[in-house]
Amino acid sequence: MILSASSLWFLTSSFAAVCVGVLLYWKRRQERAVADFSKQLKALADADLPAGRIGIDDQSTPLAQLGGAINQLLDDLDRRGTRLKDREELFQRLVETVHDAVLVHRENIVFANARFLDMLGMSASEVVGKPLAHFAAPEYVDLVASNLRRRLAGESAAERYEIELVGKHGEVTRVELSSTVIESAGEPALLLTALEMLASLPPQPTSSRPRAMVTLDAMGESVITVDADGRIDYINHAAEALLGQTSEQVVGKTFPDVASLVDETDRRSLGDPVRKALATGGRVTMGKRAVLVPVNGSLERSVEISVTPLKSDGTDFTLGLVLVMHDTSEMRGLTRQMSYQASHDALTGLVNRREFERRLREAMDAAQTGDVAHALCYLDLDRFKVVNDTCGHTAGDNMLREVATIIKDAVRDSDTAGRIGGDEFALLLVGCPLEKARQIADDVVRAVSDYRFVWKDKIFNIGVSIGLVEIGRGEGSIEDIMNSADSACYVAKKQGGVHVHVYSAREEASARHSGEIHWLQKLQGALRDNGFELYYQPIVHAQANVERGPALEVFVRLEAESGQPSAPPGEFIRAAERYRLMPHVDSWVVQAVLSALGRGGMRLPPGRSVAINISGQTLADADFLEFVVDCFDHTGAIPGDICFEVTESAVVANLDHVRRFIAVLHGMGCEFALDDFGSGLSSFATLKTLPMDYLKIDGSFIANLASDTVNQAMVGAMIELSRSLHFRIVAEQVEDQLSLDTVKQMGIDFVQGFIIGRPQPLSIAPGSLQINTL
């Protein structure tokens, strides 16, 4: 189960809403008491009785008896006023302990808590007495004013909506306003928070408990109050459930008597938050790694705790403390899951490239300061493409999972196995001499060679080529080490029968040189002679109400030589990146597609677009943006017919160039999609600053989506994030009907994959490009 952001907001905002409601309730009680007292004083005045305390010597007279009754009434009212004032001060302080913005609004703001004032960077005198619309961004002024007016008038209006607030120094904060109509001093008012409101409390006609206690008991947050000596004098129902103890069991005890707090990582005691608050006289918070351990053995829970002293007005005297405890167990579980997903490959469960490189960096640093040597193995599967082409990606994914298990079982527990590419793996053998590393590599080769992959009525045998590099003192950067291992693997693959090759700079240079020159010549010839061809894969909408969006994605391939199969895209793309030729390849694709659109060679359904991939190397080229703008100018293509796709890694690596590229072309009408979203979880911090239109969820999360609850949780979180940022979603690599049904049920907007259609060639005629089928 995923704890949604709205659910978390509900838990925290409920505390603010209840406290303000209770505060207004006690104010009305005090107003009614004063009114009653005024009526009785008026009656006394009409009877010509003396004002103030009445002193009469003869107590037996009727006047003396009346005077005594009046004195008793005055004493009563003094005591009641003091109690009401204490209650009002208590709940005023409770409102100020919450973290969320809370205010009360009539025609203008009549109350704003500290969080709201902090949000604007203003004082109460600068806020109270002014309308909320005064602090809204210009485009939201009419919305806020109209909504508040209609809500106060009892007319139909949104109870929850998003706006932007502008602070004192121009800072903009986007909030979700929730409003409910309340009555204060006999007049309607609106209680507003930045979060979701607490549902109405059920009536308590027969309860003899104070309404404030009933209100606190109905809250979802756990609330505990202690006296000035640190002894518990009240806990609400939520706190009872969290501690697994009743109010009768804990009242009169100290916090350590009922529970302790420990660090979730090392079980170290975090101390008593009550004693800390009493000792310092200030607010104490505990969170992030705090675990609540009840003394009676009840279930341990991850918590965030806030302890706030309640002080007497004008003095430093502490009347008591209020503890607010928020159960974060579910959220921390999701956080740990997200952390695992960020460092592990979703398909195989091995560490991903980023985590592998982090561990490799640590090993290299250790090698620089000590005498221990390590070894790096770069693995590339042989004949993997045959499985993919024959049986599809689902079969290929299953085979990769099984091979990953074989590799993991063949190395030591102290070693790290990672998946760093499609069919490429790596091993980090820590504290392993070169000869031992060669033995482990040979074991991996034999295990993979003995493995047989069975898919339906077909049996496949594969192999693996391994490049081995020793890591010691004086080695270069991570890139140098990885390139050396990749080069050794390249040599091993070219040698055929020998599947393990130990890195040698001289042999590697010779073998790689001949291979790279071959690819360089082919790429240069294709760029010179228009020797590329385009393929496309259709994209369809998954929801009936979705109209605008990409209709297809185009791919570039090297034209096959006569009698030869097409070159594998991965090989020539890697060579193009190595020789910095990707900007030229991407430019060819952009010009070909825009020319076809401008001349009518490619016709799209109304409102649909063509998706074109742009590599990270191309995005880093400052001249590419000008080239694209010129292409639109001289081809006559409509910018709205193009959707550029960029990957998470390309965005993070070239953030400044990406921002300018997207800003200019998005302003012209082009659309943008963030491709392979979730594969690295690296762009959450910057995603909201980029004007994206679509998120393409990485295909590894779609595999087995119907049965994989972890993938469902991750995809659900991505959908929720996308909706909050107003992005539409495309699911990649949807390859079977069950996956298609699942993504539709989850609310994904567009679908792409083998179940919809396999990549097909686009007909290229001189000066135009024609889609055969859509």
Coordinates of N, CA, C and O in Angstrom, one line a residue, residues 377-470:
C377 N 35.6 -7.0 -13.6 CA 35.2 -7.8 -14.8 C 34.1 -7.1 -15.6 O 33.1 -6.7 -14.9
Y378 N 34.2 -7.0 -16.9 CA 33.1 -6.5 -17.7 C 32.6 -7.7 -18.6 O 33.4 -8.3 -19.3
L379 N 31.3 -7.9 -18.5 CA 30.7 -9.1 -19.1 C 29.7 -8.7 -20.2 O 28.9 -7.8 -20.0
D380 N 29.8 -9.3 -21.3 CA 28.9 -9.1 -22.4 C 28.3 -10.4 -22.9 O 29.1 -11.3 -23.3
L381 N 27.0 -10.6 -22.9 CA 26.4 -11.9 -23.3 C 26.6 -12.1 -24.8 O 26.4 -11.2 -25.6
D382 N 26.8 -13.4 -25.2 CA 26.9 -13.7 -26.6 C 25.5 -14.4 -27.0 O 24.9 -15.1 -26.2
R383 N 25.1 -14.0 -28.2 CA 23.9 -14.6 -28.8 C 22.6 -14.2 -28.0 O 21.6 -14.9 -28.2
F384 N 22.6 -13.2 -27.2 CA 21.4 -12.7 -26.6 C 20.4 -12.2 -27.6 O 19.2 -12.3 -27.4
K385 N 20.9 -11.5 -28.6 CA 20.0 -10.9 -29.6 C 19.1 -11.9 -30.3 O 18.0 -11.7 -30.7
V386 N 19.7 -13.1 -30.4 CA 18.9 -14.2 -31.1 C 17.6 -14.5 -30.3 O 16.5 -14.7 -30.8
V387 N 17.7 -14.5 -28.9 CA 16.6 -14.8 -28.1 C 15.5 -13.7 -28.2 O 14.3 -13.9 -28.4
N388 N 16.0 -12.4 -28.2 CA 15.1 -11.3 -28.3 C 14.4 -11.3 -29.6 O 13.2 -11.0 -29.7
D389 N 15.2 -11.5 -30.7 CA 14.6 -11.4 -32.1 C 13.6 -12.6 -32.3 O 12.6 -12.4 -33.0
T390 N 13.9 -13.7 -31.8 CA 13.1 -14.9 -32.0 C 11.8 -15.0 -31.2 O 10.7 -15.3 -31.7
C391 N 12.0 -14.6 -29.9 CA 10.9 -14.8 -28.9 C 10.3 -13.5 -28.3 O 9.3 -13.6 -27.6
G392 N 11.0 -12.4 -28.6 CA 10.5 -11.1 -28.0 C 11.2 -10.7 -26.7 O 11.9 -11.5 -26.1
H393 N 10.9 -9.5 -26.3 CA 11.5 -9.0 -25.1 C 11.1 -9.7 -23.8 O 11.9 -9.7 -22.9
T394 N 9.9 -10.2 -23.8 CA 9.5 -10.9 -22.5 C 10.4 -12.1 -22.3 O 10.9 -12.4 -21.2
A395 N 10.7 -12.9 -23.4 CA 11.6 -14.0 -23.2 C 13.0 -13.5 -22.9 O 13.7 -14.1 -22.0
G396 N 13.5 -12.4 -23.5 CA 14.8 -11.9 -23.2 C 14.9 -11.5 -21.8 O 16.0 -11.7 -21.2
D397 N 13.9 -10.8 -21.3 CA 13.9 -10.4 -19.9 C 14.0 -11.6 -18.9 O 14.7 -11.6 -17.9
N398 N 13.2 -12.6 -19.2 CA 13.3 -13.8 -18.4 C 14.7 -14.4 -18.4 O 15.2 -14.9 -17.3
M399 N 15.3 -14.5 -19.5 CA 16.6 -15.1 -19.6 C 17.6 -14.2 -18.9 O 18.5 -14.7 -18.2
L400 N 17.5 -12.9 -18.9 CA 18.4 -12.0 -18.2 C 18.3 -12.2 -16.7 O 19.3 -12.2 -16.0
R401 N 17.1 -12.4 -16.2 CA 16.9 -12.7 -14.8 C 17.6 -14.0 -14.4 O 18.3 -14.0 -13.3
E402 N 17.5 -15.0 -15.2 CA 18.1 -16.3 -14.9 C 19.6 -16.2 -14.9 O 20.4 -16.7 -14.1
V403 N 20.2 -15.5 -16.0 CA 21.6 -15.3 -16.1 C 22.2 -14.5 -14.9 O 23.2 -14.8 -14.4
A404 N 21.4 -13.5 -14.5 CA 21.9 -12.7 -13.3 C 22.0 -13.6 -12.1 O 23.0 -13.4 -11.3
T405 N 21.1 -14.5 -11.9 CA 21.2 -15.4 -10.7 C 22.4 -16.3 -10.9 O 23.1 -16.6 -9.9
I406 N 22.7 -16.8 -12.1 CA 23.9 -17.6 -12.3 C 25.2 -16.9 -12.0 O 26.1 -17.4 -11.3
I407 N 25.3 -15.6 -12.4 CA 26.4 -14.8 -12.2 C 26.6 -14.5 -10.7 O 27.7 -14.6 -10.2
K408 N 25.5 -14.2 -10.0 CA 25.5 -13.9 -8.6 C 26.0 -15.1 -7.8 O 26.8 -15.0 -6.9
D409 N 25.5 -16.3 -8.2 CA 25.9 -17.5 -7.5 C 27.4 -17.9 -7.7 O 28.0 -18.6 -6.9
A410 N 28.0 -17.4 -8.8 CA 29.3 -17.8 -9.1 C 30.4 -17.0 -8.5 O 31.6 -17.4 -8.5
V411 N 30.0 -15.9 -7.8 CA 31.0 -15.0 -7.2 C 30.9 -15.1 -5.7 O 30.0 -15.7 -5.1
R412 N 31.8 -14.5 -4.9 CA 31.8 -14.6 -3.5 C 30.8 -13.6 -2.9 O 30.4 -12.7 -3.6
D413 N 30.4 -13.8 -1.7 CA 29.4 -12.9 -1.0 C 30.0 -11.5 -0.9 O 29.2 -10.6 -0.9
S414 N 31.3 -11.4 -0.8 CA 31.9 -10.0 -0.6 C 32.0 -9.3 -2.0 O 32.3 -8.1 -2.0
D415 N 31.7 -9.9 -3.1 CA 31.8 -9.3 -4.4 C 30.5 -8.6 -4.8 O 29.4 -9.0 -4.3
T416 N 30.6 -7.7 -5.7 CA 29.4 -7.0 -6.2 C 29.2 -7.4 -7.7 O 30.1 -7.3 -8.5
A417 N 27.9 -7.8 -8.0 CA 27.5 -8.1 -9.3 C 26.5 -7.0 -9.7 O 25.6 -6.8 -9.0
G418 N 26.7 -6.4 -10.9 CA 25.8 -5.3 -11.3 C 25.4 -5.5 -12.8 O 26.2 -6.1 -13.6
R419 N 24.2 -5.0 -13.1 CA 23.8 -4.9 -14.5 C 24.0 -3.4 -15.0 O 23.4 -2.5 -14.4
I420 N 24.9 -3.2 -16.0 CA 25.2 -1.9 -16.3 C 24.7 -1.5 -17.7 O 24.9 -0.4 -18.2
G421 N 24.0 -2.4 -18.4 CA 23.5 -2.1 -19.7 C 22.5 -3.2 -20.1 O 22.0 -4.0 -19.2
G422 N 22.0 -3.2 -21.3 CA 21.0 -4.2 -21.7 C 21.4 -5.6 -21.4 O 20.7 -6.3 -20.6
D423 N 22.4 -6.1 -22.1 CA 22.9 -7.5 -21.8 C 24.3 -7.4 -21.3 O 25.1 -8.4 -21.5
E424 N 24.7 -6.3 -20.6 CA 26.0 -6.2 -20.1 C 26.0 -6.1 -18.6 O 25.2 -5.5 -18.0
F425 N 27.0 -6.9 -18.0 CA 27.1 -7.0 -16.5 C 28.5 -6.6 -16.1 O 29.4 -6.5 -17.0
A426 N 28.7 -6.4 -14.8 CA 30.0 -6.2 -14.3 C 30.2 -6.8 -13.0 O 29.2 -7.0 -12.2
L427 N 31.4 -7.2 -12.6 CA 31.7 -7.7 -11.3 C 32.9 -6.9 -10.7 O 33.9 -6.6 -11.3
L428 N 32.7 -6.6 -9.4 CA 33.7 -5.9 -8.6 C 34.2 -7.0 -7.6 O 33.5 -7.3 -6.7
L429 N 35.4 -7.5 -7.8 CA 36.0 -8.5 -6.9 C 36.9 -7.8 -5.9 O 38.0 -7.4 -6.2
V430 N 36.4 -7.6 -4.7 CA 37.1 -6.8 -3.7 C 38.2 -7.7 -3.0 O 38.0 -8.8 -2.6
G431 N 39.4 -7.1 -2.9 CA 40.5 -7.8 -2.2 C 40.9 -9.1 -2.9 O 41.2 -10.1 -2.3
C432 N 40.8 -9.1 -4.2 CA 41.0 -10.3 -5.0 C 42.2 -10.2 -5.9 O 42.3 -9.3 -6.8
P433 N 43.3 -11.0 -5.7 CA 44.4 -11.0 -6.6 C 44.0 -11.4 -8.0 O 43.0 -12.0 -8.3
L434 N 44.9 -11.0 -9.0 CA 44.5 -11.2 -10.4 C 44.3 -12.7 -10.7 O 43.4 -13.0 -11.5
E435 N 45.1 -13.6 -10.2 CA 45.0 -15.0 -10.6 C 43.7 -15.5 -10.0 O 43.0 -16.3 -10.7
K436 N 43.3 -15.2 -8.8 CA 42.0 -15.6 -8.2 C 40.9 -15.0 -9.1 O 39.8 -15.7 -9.3
A437 N 41.0 -13.7 -9.5 CA 40.0 -13.1 -10.3 C 39.8 -13.8 -11.6 O 38.7 -14.0 -12.1
R438 N 40.9 -14.3 -12.2 CA 40.8 -15.0 -13.5 C 40.1 -16.3 -13.3 O 39.3 -16.8 -14.1
Q439 N 40.3 -17.0 -12.1 CA 39.6 -18.2 -11.8 C 38.1 -18.0 -11.6 O 37.3 -18.8 -12.2
I440 N 37.7 -16.9 -10.9 CA 36.3 -16.6 -10.8 C 35.7 -16.3 -12.1 O 34.5 -16.7 -12.4
A441 N 36.4 -15.5 -13.0 CA 35.8 -15.2 -14.3 C 35.6 -16.5 -15.1 O 34.6 -16.6 -15.8
D442 N 36.6 -17.4 -15.1 CA 36.4 -18.7 -15.8 C 35.2 -19.5 -15.3 O 34.5 -20.1 -16.0
D443 N 35.0 -19.4 -13.9 CA 33.8 -20.1 -13.4 C 32.5 -19.5 -13.9 O 31.6 -20.3 -14.2
V444 N 32.5 -18.2 -14.0 CA 31.3 -17.6 -14.6 C 31.1 -18.0 -16.0 O 30.0 -18.3 -16.5
V445 N 32.2 -18.0 -16.8 CA 32.1 -18.4 -18.2 C 31.5 -19.9 -18.3 O 30.6 -20.1 -19.1
R446 N 32.0 -20.8 -17.5 CA 31.5 -22.2 -17.6 C 30.1 -22.3 -17.2 O 29.3 -23.0 -17.8
A447 N 29.7 -21.5 -16.1 CA 28.3 -21.6 -15.6 C 27.4 -21.1 -16.7 O 26.3 -21.7 -16.9
V448 N 27.7 -20.0 -17.3 CA 26.8 -19.5 -18.4 C 26.8 -20.4 -19.6 O 25.7 -20.6 -20.2
S449 N 27.9 -20.9 -20.0 CA 28.0 -21.8 -21.1 C 27.2 -23.1 -20.9 O 26.6 -23.7 -21.8
D450 N 27.1 -23.6 -19.7 CA 26.4 -24.8 -19.3 C 24.9 -24.5 -19.2 O 24.1 -25.5 -19.2
Y451 N 24.5 -23.3 -19.2 CA 23.1 -22.9 -19.0 C 22.3 -23.0 -20.3 O 22.8 -22.7 -21.4
R452 N 21.1 -23.5 -20.2 CA 20.2 -23.6 -21.4 C 18.9 -22.9 -21.0 O 18.3 -23.2 -20.0
F453 N 18.6 -22.0 -21.9 CA 17.3 -21.2 -21.7 C 16.2 -21.8 -22.5 O 16.4 -22.0 -23.7
V454 N 15.1 -22.2 -21.9 CA 14.0 -22.8 -22.5 C 12.8 -21.9 -22.5 O 12.4 -21.3 -21.5
W455 N 12.3 -21.6 -23.7 CA 11.1 -20.8 -23.9 C 10.1 -21.4 -24.8 O 10.4 -21.6 -26.0
K456 N 9.0 -21.9 -24.2 CA 8.0 -22.6 -25.0 C 8.7 -23.8 -25.6 O 9.2 -24.7 -25.0
D457 N 8.7 -23.9 -27.0 CA 9.2 -25.1 -27.6 C 10.7 -24.9 -28.1 O 11.2 -25.7 -28.9
K458 N 11.3 -23.8 -27.7 CA 12.7 -23.5 -28.1 C 13.7 -23.6 -27.0 O 13.4 -23.3 -25.9
I459 N 14.9 -24.0 -27.3 CA 16.0 -24.1 -26.4 C 17.2 -23.3 -26.9 O 17.5 -23.4 -28.1
F460 N 17.7 -22.5 -26.1 CA 18.8 -21.6 -26.5 C 20.0 -21.8 -25.6 O 19.9 -22.0 -24.4
N461 N 21.2 -21.8 -26.2 CA 22.4 -21.8 -25.4 C 23.2 -20.5 -25.7 O 23.2 -20.1 -26.9
I462 N 23.7 -19.9 -24.7 CA 24.3 -18.6 -24.9 C 25.7 -18.7 -24.3 O 26.1 -19.7 -23.8
G463 N 26.5 -17.6 -24.4 CA 27.8 -17.6 -23.8 C 28.0 -16.2 -23.3 O 27.2 -15.3 -23.3
V464 N 29.2 -15.9 -22.7 CA 29.6 -14.6 -22.2 C 31.0 -14.4 -22.4 O 31.9 -15.3 -22.3
S465 N 31.3 -13.1 -22.8 CA 32.7 -12.7 -23.0 C 33.0 -11.7 -21.8 O 32.2 -10.9 -21.4
I466 N 34.2 -11.9 -21.2 CA 34.6 -11.2 -20.0 C 35.9 -10.5 -20.2 O 36.9 -11.1 -20.7
G467 N 36.0 -9.2 -19.9 CA 37.2 -8.4 -19.9 C 37.6 -8.2 -18.4 O 36.8 -7.8 -17.6
L468 N 38.9 -8.5 -18.1 CA 39.3 -8.4 -16.7 C 40.4 -7.4 -16.6 O 41.4 -7.4 -17.3
V469 N 40.3 -6.5 -15.5 CA 41.3 -5.5 -15.3 C 41.6 -5.5 -13.8 O 40.7 -5.6 -12.9
E470 N 42.9 -5.4 -13.5 CA 43.3 -5.3 -12.1 C 43.3 -3.9 -11.6 O 43.7 -3.0 -12.4

